[in-house]
mmCIF file of C-alpha atoms in Angstrom:
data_model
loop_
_atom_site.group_PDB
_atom_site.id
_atom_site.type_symbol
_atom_site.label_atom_id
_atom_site.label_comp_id
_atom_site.label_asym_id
_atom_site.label_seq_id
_atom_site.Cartn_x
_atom_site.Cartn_y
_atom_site.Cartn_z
ATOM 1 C CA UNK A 1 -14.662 19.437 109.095
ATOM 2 C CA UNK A 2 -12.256 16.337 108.725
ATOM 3 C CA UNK A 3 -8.574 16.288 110.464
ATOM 4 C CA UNK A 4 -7.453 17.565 106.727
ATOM 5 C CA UNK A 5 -9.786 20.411 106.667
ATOM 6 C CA UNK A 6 -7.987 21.629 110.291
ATOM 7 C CA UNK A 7 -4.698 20.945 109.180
ATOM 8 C CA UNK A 8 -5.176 23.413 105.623
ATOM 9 C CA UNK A 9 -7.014 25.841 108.248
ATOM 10 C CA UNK A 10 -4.278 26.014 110.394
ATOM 11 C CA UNK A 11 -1.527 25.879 108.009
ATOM 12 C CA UNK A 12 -3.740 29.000 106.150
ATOM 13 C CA UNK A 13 -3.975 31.230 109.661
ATOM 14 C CA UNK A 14 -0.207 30.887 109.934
ATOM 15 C CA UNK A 15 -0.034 33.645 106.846
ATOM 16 C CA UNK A 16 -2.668 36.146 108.564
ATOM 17 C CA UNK A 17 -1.720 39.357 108.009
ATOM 18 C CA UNK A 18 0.826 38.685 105.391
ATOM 19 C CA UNK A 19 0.888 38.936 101.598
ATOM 20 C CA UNK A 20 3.888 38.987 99.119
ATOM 21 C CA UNK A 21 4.477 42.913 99.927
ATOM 22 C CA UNK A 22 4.828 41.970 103.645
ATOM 23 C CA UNK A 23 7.692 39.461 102.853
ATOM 24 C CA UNK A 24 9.308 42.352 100.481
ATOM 25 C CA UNK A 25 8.990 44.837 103.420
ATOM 26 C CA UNK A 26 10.559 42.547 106.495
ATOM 27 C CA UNK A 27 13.663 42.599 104.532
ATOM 28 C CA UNK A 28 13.497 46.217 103.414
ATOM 29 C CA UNK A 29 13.343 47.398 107.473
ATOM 30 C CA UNK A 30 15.654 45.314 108.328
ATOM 31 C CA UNK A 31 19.008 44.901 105.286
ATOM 32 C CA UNK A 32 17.441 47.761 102.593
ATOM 33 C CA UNK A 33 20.997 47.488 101.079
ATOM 34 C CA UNK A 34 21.425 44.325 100.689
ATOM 35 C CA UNK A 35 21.661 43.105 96.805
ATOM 36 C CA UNK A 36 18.392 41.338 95.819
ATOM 37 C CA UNK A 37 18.646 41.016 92.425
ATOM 38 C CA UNK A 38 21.245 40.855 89.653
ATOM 39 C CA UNK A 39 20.510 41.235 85.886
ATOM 40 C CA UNK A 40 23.327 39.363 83.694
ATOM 41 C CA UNK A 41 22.629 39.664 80.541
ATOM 42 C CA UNK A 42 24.275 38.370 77.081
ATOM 43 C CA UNK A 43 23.925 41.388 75.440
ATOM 44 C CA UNK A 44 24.112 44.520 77.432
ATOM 45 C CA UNK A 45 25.850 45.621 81.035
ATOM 46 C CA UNK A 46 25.286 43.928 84.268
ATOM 47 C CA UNK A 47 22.714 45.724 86.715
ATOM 48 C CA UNK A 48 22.172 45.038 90.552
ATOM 49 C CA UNK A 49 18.930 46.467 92.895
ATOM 50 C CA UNK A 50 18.977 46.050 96.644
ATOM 51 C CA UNK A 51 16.144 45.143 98.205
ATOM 52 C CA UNK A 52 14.838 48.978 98.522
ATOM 53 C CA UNK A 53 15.879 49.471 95.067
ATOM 54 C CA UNK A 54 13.396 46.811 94.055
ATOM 55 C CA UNK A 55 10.206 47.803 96.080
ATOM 56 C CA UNK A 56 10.401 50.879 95.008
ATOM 57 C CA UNK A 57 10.544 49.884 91.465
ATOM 58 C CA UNK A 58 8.038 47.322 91.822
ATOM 59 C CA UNK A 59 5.737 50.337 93.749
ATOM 60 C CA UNK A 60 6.575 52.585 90.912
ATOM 61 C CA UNK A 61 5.278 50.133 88.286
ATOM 62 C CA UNK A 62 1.769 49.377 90.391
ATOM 63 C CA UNK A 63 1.210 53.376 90.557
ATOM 64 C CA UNK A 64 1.794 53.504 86.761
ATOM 65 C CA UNK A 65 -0.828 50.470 86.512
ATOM 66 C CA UNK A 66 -2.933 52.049 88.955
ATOM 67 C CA UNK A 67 -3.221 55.367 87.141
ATOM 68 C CA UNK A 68 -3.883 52.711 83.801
ATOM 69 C CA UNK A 69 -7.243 51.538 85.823
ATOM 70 C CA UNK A 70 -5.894 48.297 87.161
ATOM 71 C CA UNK A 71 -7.594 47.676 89.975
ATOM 72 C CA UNK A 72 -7.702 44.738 93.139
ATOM 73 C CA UNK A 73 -8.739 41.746 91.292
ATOM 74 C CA UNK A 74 -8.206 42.122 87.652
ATOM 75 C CA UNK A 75 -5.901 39.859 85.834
ATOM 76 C CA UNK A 76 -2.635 41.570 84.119
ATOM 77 C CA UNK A 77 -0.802 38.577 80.998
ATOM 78 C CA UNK A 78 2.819 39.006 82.029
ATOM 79 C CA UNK A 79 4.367 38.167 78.485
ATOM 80 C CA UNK A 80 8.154 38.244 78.936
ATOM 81 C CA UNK A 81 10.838 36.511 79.081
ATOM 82 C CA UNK A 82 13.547 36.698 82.080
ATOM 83 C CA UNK A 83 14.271 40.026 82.908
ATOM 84 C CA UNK A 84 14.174 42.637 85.718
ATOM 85 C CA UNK A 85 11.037 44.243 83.705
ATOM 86 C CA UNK A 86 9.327 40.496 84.670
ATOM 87 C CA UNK A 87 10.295 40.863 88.547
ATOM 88 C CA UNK A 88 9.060 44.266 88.761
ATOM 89 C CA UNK A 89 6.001 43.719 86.919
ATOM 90 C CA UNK A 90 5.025 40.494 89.179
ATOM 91 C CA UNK A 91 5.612 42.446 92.479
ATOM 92 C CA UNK A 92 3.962 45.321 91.252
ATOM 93 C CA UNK A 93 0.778 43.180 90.255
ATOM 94 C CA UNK A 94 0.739 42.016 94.181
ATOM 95 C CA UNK A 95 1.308 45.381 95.733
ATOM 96 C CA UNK A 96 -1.928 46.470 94.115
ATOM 97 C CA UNK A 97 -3.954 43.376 94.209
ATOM 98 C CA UNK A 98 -4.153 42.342 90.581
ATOM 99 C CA UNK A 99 -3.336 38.902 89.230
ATOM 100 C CA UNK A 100 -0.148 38.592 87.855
ATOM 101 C CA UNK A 101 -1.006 35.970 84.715
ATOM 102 C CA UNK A 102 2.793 34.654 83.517
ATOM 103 C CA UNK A 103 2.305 33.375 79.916
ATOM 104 C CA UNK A 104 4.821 31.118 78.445
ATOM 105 C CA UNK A 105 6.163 32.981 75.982
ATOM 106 C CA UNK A 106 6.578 30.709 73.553
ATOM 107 C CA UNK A 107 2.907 30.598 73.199
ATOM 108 C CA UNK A 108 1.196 31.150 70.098
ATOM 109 C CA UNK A 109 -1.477 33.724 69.068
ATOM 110 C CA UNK A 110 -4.483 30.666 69.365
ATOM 111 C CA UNK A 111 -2.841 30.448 73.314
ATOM 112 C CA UNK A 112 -2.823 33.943 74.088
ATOM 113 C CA UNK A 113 -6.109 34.355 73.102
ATOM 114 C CA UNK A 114 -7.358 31.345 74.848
ATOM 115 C CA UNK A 115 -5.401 32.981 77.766
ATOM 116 C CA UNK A 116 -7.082 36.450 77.787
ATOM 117 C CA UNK A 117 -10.184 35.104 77.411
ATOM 118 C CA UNK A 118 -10.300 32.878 80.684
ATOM 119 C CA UNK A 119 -9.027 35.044 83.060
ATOM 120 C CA UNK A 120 -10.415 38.626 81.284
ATOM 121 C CA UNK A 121 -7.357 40.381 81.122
ATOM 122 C CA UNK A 122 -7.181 43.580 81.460
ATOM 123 C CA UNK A 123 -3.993 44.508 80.131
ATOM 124 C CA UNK A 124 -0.584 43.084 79.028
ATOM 125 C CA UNK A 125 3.050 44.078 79.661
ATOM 126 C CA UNK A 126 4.986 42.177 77.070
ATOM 127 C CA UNK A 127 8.129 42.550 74.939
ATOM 128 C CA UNK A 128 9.386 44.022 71.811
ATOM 129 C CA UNK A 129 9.498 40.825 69.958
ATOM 130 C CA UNK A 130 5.930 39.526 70.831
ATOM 131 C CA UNK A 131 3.904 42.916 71.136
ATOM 132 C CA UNK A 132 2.122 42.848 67.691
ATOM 133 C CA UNK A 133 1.464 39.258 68.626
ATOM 134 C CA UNK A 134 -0.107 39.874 71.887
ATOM 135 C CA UNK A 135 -2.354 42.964 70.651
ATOM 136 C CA UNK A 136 -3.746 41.003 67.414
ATOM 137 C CA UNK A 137 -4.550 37.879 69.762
ATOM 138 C CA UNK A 138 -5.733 39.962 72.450
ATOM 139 C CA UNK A 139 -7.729 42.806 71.308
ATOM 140 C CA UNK A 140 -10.152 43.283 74.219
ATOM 141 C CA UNK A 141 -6.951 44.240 76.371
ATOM 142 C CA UNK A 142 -7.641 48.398 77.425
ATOM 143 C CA UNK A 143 -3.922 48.693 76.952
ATOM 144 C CA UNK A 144 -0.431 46.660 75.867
ATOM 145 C CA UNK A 145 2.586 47.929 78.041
ATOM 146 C CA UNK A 146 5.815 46.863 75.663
ATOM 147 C CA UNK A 147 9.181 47.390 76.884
ATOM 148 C CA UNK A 148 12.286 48.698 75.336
ATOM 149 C CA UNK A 149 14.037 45.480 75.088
ATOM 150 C CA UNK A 150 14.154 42.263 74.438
ATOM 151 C CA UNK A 151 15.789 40.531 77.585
ATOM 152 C CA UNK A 152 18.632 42.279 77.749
ATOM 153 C CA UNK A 153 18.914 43.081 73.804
ATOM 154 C CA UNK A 154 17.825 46.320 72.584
ATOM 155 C CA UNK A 155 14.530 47.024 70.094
ATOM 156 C CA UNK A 156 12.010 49.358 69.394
ATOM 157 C CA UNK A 157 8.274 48.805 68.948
ATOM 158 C CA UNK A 158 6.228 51.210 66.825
ATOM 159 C CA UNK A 159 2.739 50.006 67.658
ATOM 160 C CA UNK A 160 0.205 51.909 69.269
ATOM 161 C CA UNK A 161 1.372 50.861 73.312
ATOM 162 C CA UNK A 162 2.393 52.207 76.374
ATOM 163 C CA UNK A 163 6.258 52.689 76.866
ATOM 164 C CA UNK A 164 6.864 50.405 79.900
ATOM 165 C CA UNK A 165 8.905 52.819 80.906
ATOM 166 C CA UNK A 166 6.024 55.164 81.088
ATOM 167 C CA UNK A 167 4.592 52.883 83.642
ATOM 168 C CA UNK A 168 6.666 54.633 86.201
ATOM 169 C CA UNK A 169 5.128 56.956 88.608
ATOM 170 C CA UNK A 170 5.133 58.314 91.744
ATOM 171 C CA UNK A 171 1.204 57.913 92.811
ATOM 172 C CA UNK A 172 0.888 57.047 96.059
ATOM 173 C CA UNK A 173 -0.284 53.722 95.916
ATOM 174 C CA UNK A 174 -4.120 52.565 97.582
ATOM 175 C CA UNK A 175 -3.759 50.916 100.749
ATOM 176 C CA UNK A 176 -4.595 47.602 100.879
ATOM 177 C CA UNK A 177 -5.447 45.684 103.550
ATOM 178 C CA UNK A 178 -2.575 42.048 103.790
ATOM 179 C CA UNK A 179 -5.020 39.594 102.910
ATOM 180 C CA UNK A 180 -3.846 36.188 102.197
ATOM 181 C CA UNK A 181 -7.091 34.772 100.487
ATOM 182 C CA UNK A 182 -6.518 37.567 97.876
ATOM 183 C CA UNK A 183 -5.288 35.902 94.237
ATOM 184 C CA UNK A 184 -1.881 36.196 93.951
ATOM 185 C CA UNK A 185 -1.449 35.108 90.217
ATOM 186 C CA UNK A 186 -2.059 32.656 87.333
ATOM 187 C CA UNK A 187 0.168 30.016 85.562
ATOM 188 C CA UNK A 188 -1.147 27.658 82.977
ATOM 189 C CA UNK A 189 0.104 24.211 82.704
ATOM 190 C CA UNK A 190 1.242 22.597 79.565
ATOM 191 C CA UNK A 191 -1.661 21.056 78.734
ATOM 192 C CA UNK A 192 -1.768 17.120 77.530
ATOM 193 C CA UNK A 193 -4.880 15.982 76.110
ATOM 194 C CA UNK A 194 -6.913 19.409 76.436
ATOM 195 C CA UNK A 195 -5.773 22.988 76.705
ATOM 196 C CA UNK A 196 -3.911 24.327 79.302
ATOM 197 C CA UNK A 197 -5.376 24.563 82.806
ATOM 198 C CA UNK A 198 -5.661 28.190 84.980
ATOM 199 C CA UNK A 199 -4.043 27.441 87.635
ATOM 200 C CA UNK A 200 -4.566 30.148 90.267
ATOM 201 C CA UNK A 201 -2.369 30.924 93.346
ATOM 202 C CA UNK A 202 -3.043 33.064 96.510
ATOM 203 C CA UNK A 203 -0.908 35.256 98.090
ATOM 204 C CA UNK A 204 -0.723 32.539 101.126
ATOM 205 C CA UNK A 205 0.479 30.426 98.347
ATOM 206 C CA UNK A 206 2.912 32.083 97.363
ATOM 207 C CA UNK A 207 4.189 32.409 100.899
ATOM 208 C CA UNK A 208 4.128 28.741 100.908
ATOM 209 C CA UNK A 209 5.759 28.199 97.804
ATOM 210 C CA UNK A 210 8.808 30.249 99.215
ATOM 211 C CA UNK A 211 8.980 29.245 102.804
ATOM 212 C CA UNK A 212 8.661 25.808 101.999
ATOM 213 C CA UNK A 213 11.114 25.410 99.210
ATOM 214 C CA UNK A 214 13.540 27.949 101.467
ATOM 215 C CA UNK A 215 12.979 25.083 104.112
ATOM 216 C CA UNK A 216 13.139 22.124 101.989
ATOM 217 C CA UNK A 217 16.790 23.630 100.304
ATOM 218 C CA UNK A 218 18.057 24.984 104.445
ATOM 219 C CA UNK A 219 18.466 28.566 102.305
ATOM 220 C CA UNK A 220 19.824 31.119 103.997
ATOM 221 C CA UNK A 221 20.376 35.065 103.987
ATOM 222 C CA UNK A 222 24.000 34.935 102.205
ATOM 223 C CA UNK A 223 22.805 32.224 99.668
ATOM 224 C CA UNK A 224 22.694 33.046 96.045
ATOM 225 C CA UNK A 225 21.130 31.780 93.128
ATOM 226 C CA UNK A 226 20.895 31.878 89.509
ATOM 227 C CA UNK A 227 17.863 31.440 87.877
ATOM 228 C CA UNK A 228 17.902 30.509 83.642
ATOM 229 C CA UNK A 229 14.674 28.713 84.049
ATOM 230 C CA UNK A 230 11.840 30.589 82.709
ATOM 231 C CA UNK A 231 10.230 32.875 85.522
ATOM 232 C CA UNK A 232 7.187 32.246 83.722
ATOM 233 C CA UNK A 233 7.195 28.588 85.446
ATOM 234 C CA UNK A 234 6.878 27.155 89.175
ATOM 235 C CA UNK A 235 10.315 25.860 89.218
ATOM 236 C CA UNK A 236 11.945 29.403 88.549
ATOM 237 C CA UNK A 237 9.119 31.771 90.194
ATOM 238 C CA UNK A 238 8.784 29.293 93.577
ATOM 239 C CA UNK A 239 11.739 27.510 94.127
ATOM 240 C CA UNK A 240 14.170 30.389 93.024
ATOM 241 C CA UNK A 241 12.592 33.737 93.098
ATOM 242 C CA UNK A 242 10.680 33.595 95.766
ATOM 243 C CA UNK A 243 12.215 30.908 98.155
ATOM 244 C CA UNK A 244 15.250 33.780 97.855
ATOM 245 C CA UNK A 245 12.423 36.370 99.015
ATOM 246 C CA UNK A 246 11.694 34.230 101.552
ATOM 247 C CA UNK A 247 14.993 34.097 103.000
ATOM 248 C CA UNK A 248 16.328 37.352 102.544
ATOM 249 C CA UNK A 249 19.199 36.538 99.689
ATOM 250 C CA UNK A 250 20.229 37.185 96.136
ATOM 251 C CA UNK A 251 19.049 35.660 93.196
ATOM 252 C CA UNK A 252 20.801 36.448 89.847
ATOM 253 C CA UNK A 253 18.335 36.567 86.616
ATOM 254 C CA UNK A 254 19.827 35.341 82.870
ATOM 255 C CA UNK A 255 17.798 36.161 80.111
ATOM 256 C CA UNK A 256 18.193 31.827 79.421
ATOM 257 C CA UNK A 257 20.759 29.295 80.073
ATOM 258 C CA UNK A 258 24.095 29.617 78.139
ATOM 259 C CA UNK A 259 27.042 27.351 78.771
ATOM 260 C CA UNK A 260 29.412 29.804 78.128
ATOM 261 C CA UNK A 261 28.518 32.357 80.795
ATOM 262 C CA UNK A 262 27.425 29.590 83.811
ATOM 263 C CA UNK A 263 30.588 29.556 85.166
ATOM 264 C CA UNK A 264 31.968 32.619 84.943
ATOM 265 C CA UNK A 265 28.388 35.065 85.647
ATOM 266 C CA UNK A 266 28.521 32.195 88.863
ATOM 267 C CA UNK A 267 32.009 32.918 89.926
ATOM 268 C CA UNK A 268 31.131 36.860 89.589
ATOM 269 C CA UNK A 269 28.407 36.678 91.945
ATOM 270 C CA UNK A 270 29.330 33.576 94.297
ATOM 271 C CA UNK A 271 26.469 31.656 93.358
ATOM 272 C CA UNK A 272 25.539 28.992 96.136
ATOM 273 C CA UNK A 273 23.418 27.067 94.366
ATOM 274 C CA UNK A 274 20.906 26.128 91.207
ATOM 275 C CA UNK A 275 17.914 24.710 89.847
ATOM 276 C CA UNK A 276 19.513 22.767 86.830
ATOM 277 C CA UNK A 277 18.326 20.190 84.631
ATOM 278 C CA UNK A 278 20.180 17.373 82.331
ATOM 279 C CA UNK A 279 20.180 20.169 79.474
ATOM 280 C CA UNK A 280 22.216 22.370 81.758
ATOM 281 C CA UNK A 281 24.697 19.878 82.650
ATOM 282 C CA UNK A 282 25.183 18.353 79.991
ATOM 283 C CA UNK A 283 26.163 21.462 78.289
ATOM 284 C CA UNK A 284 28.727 22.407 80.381
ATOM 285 C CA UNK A 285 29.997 18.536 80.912
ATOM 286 C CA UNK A 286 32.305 19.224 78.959
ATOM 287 C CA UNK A 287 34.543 22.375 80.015
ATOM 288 C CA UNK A 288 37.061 22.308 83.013
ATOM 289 C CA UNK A 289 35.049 22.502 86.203
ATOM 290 C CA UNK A 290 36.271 25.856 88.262
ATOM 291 C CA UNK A 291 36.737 26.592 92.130
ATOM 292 C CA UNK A 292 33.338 27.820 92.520
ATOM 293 C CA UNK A 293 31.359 28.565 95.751
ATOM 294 C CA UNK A 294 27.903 25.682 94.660
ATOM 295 C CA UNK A 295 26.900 24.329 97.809
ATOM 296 C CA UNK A 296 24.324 22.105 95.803
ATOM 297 C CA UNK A 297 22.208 21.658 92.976
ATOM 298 C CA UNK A 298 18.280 20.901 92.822
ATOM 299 C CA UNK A 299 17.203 18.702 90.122
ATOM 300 C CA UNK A 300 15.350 15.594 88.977
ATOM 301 C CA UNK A 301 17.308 13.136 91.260
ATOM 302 C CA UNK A 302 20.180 12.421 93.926
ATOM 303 C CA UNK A 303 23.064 12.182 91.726
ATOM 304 C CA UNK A 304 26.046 11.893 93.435
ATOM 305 C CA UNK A 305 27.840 10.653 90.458
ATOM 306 C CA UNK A 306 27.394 13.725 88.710
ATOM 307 C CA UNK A 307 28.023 15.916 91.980
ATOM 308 C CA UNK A 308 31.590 14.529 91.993
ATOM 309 C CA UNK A 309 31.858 15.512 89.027
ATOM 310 C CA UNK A 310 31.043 18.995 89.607
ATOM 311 C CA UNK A 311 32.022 19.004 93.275
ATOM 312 C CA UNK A 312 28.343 20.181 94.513
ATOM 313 C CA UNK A 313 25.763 18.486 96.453
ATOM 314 C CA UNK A 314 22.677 17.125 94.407
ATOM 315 C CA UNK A 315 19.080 16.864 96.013
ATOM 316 C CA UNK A 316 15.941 15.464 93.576
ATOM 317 C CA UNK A 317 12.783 17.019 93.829
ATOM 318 C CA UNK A 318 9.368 16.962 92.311
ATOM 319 C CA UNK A 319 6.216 19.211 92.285
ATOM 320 C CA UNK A 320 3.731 20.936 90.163
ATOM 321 C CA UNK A 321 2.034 24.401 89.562
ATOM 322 C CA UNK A 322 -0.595 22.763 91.446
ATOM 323 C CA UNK A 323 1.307 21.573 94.963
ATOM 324 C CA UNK A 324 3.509 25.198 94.622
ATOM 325 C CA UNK A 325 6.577 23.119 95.667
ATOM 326 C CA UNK A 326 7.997 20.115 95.629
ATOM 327 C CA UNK A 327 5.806 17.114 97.589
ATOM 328 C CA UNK A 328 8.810 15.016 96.909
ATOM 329 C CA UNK A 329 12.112 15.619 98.092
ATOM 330 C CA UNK A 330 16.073 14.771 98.801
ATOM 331 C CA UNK A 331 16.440 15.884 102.524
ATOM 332 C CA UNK A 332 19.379 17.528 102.164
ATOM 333 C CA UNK A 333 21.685 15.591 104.842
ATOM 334 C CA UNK A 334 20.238 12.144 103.767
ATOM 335 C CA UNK A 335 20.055 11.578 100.477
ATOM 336 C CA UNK A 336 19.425 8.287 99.767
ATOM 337 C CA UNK A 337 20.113 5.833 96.942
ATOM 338 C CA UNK A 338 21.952 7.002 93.516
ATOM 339 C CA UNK A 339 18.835 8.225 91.106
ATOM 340 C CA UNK A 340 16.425 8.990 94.014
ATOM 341 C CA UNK A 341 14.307 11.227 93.951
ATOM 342 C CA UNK A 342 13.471 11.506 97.568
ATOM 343 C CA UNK A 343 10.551 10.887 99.601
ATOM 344 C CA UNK A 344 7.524 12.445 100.542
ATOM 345 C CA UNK A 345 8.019 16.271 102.026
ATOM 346 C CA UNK A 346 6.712 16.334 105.390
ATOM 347 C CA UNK A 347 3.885 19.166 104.781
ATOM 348 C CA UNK A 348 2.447 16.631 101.940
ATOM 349 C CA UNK A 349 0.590 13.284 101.647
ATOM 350 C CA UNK A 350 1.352 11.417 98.833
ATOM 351 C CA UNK A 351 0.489 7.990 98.110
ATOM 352 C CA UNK A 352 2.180 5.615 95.582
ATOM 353 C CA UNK A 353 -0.098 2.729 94.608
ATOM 354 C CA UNK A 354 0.349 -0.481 92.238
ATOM 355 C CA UNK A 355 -2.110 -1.270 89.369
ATOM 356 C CA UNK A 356 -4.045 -3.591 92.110
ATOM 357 C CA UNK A 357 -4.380 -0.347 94.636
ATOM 358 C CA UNK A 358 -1.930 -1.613 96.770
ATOM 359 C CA UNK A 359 0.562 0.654 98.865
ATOM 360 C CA UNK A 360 3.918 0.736 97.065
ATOM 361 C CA UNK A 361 6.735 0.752 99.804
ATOM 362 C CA UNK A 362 9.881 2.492 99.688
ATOM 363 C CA UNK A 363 12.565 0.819 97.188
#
């Protein structure tokens, strides 16, 4: 075994015992009514869960699939976009050992299919708007779950499907033993040059992803956050969703990113900080800049510039669906140069090399 081999060990042992229902329940014991998640919608009323309010929802959607047949191991497509229907679903998937598989969902029928295929599917909880989609591309699924909404607006789907409000049930879920090895869930990455690759996360990566991002950004219990990135992707699901798990705060979900509603849904909620990126800002560039309460924003570089601007803090990161968080990074007291992206977190080795396979120092 090489020093590398005892470092991944030891970093793996640290998450013994612990799986993404542990990390629900710490907070649960100890602040069950504290707000957890917020549902802002476009198109319908505001909604808030505590942190009770969403275990037990999440529990009540795993007994539903449980009753279904879904069983510790098998792989559920998680077709929708940002909504509290997505959260539920993803923790439920955990609680019960299956493999949460978040699809892009603007993904054509040729991608779902390629999507069901590789990880065998079992099922598929999915969305007004794409059902028909999903259940022609997917037709070895034993059932489609379709909701009665599409992210916030209301719709009705007439195929043959389960309500995903008839998920819901009481069922005393199986025990299952916290297991960190056990698969966690699925993303697929863009793709370049071939189709898109499986990536697959454990539960001790998903710990990872959110105590290391919740390190990385100093988060704390009274932070908030707004997430209009797609849940379906690292950024939103690891840095936001669960780095807030992680440390015990509030994140508050938007169907997608409108520049109308950033400031005022983040004045509503006192939203302490983002993942943005240039489309964000550069939509709201324009409109008078409120007193808000933005400690800082997390994007593709230091920009102080545009922090004046905004009066917030900017830190750049980097990562991939492979390294679960970001293996570069703005520490957040020392920021560095204007347009830098940071350097190398300190739980990663990275190496920058020139053509010749030299080192590439910093600068």
């Amino acid at each position: 075994m090489t020093l590398t081999d005892d470092i991944a060990a030891a970093k793996f042992e640290s998450f013994r015992g612990m799986d993404i229902s542990w990390m629900l329940q710490q907070w649960v014991d100890s602040q069950p009514d504290k707000t957890c998640m917020i549902w802002s919608p476009a198109e319908a009323e505001d909604r808030q869960w505590t942190y009770a309010d969403v275990q037990k929802n999440a529990q009540s959607v795993a007994a539903g699939l449980h009753d279904r047949g879904v069983r510790d191991g098998d792989f559920v497509i998680i077709h929708l976009d940002n909504s509290p229907e997505f959260v539920f679903s993803w923790l439920a998937c955990a609680m019960i050992g299956a493999v949460a598989v978040s699809t892009n969902t603007r993904s054509v029928a040729r991608d779902m299919r390629y999507f069901a295929e590789v990880t065998e599917a079992v099922c598929a909880i999915t969305q007004p708007v794409y059902a028909d989609m999903v259940a022609a591309a997917c037709p070895a699924l034993q059932f489609l779950a379709v909701t009665d909404n599409n992210a916030g607006e209301r719709a009705q789907h007439n195929a043959a499907a389960v309500a995903f409000g008839d998920l819901f049930s009481d069922t005393p879920l199986p025990a299952l033993t916290a297991d960190p090895a056990r698969n966690l869930s699925v993303q697929f990455t863009s793709g370049t040059t071939s189709r898109p690759k499986a990536v697959l996360w454990t539960h001790a990566n998903g710990l990872w992803s959110g105590k290391i991002c919740a390190a990385h950004m100093r988060l704390r219990k009274d932070d908030v956050t707004i997430i209009y990135m797609p849940l379906f992707h690292t950024n939103a699901q690891g840095y936001s969703m669960l780095a807030t798990l992680w440390s015990g705060g509030t994140f508050v979900v938007q169907p997608k990113f409108s520049a109308s509603r950033f400031w005022p849904v983040s004045r509503r909620y006192n939203v302490t900080w983002a993942s943005m990126i240039p489309f964000g800002w550069k939509a709201i560039m324009s409109q008078p800049v409120p007193e808000h309460s933005m400690r800082f924003w997390g994007g593709p570089a230091s920009l102080p510039t545009l922090g004046d601007h905004f009066g917030v803090h900017t830190i750049g990161w980097w990562g991939m669906t492979e390294t679960l968080t970001h293996g570069i990074v703005t520490d957040c007291d020392h920021p560095g140069p204007e347009g830098s992206l940071g350097r190398v977190a300190p739980e990663y080795d990275i190496q920058i090399r020139n053509a010749d396979g030299t080192l590439i120092a910093p600068g």
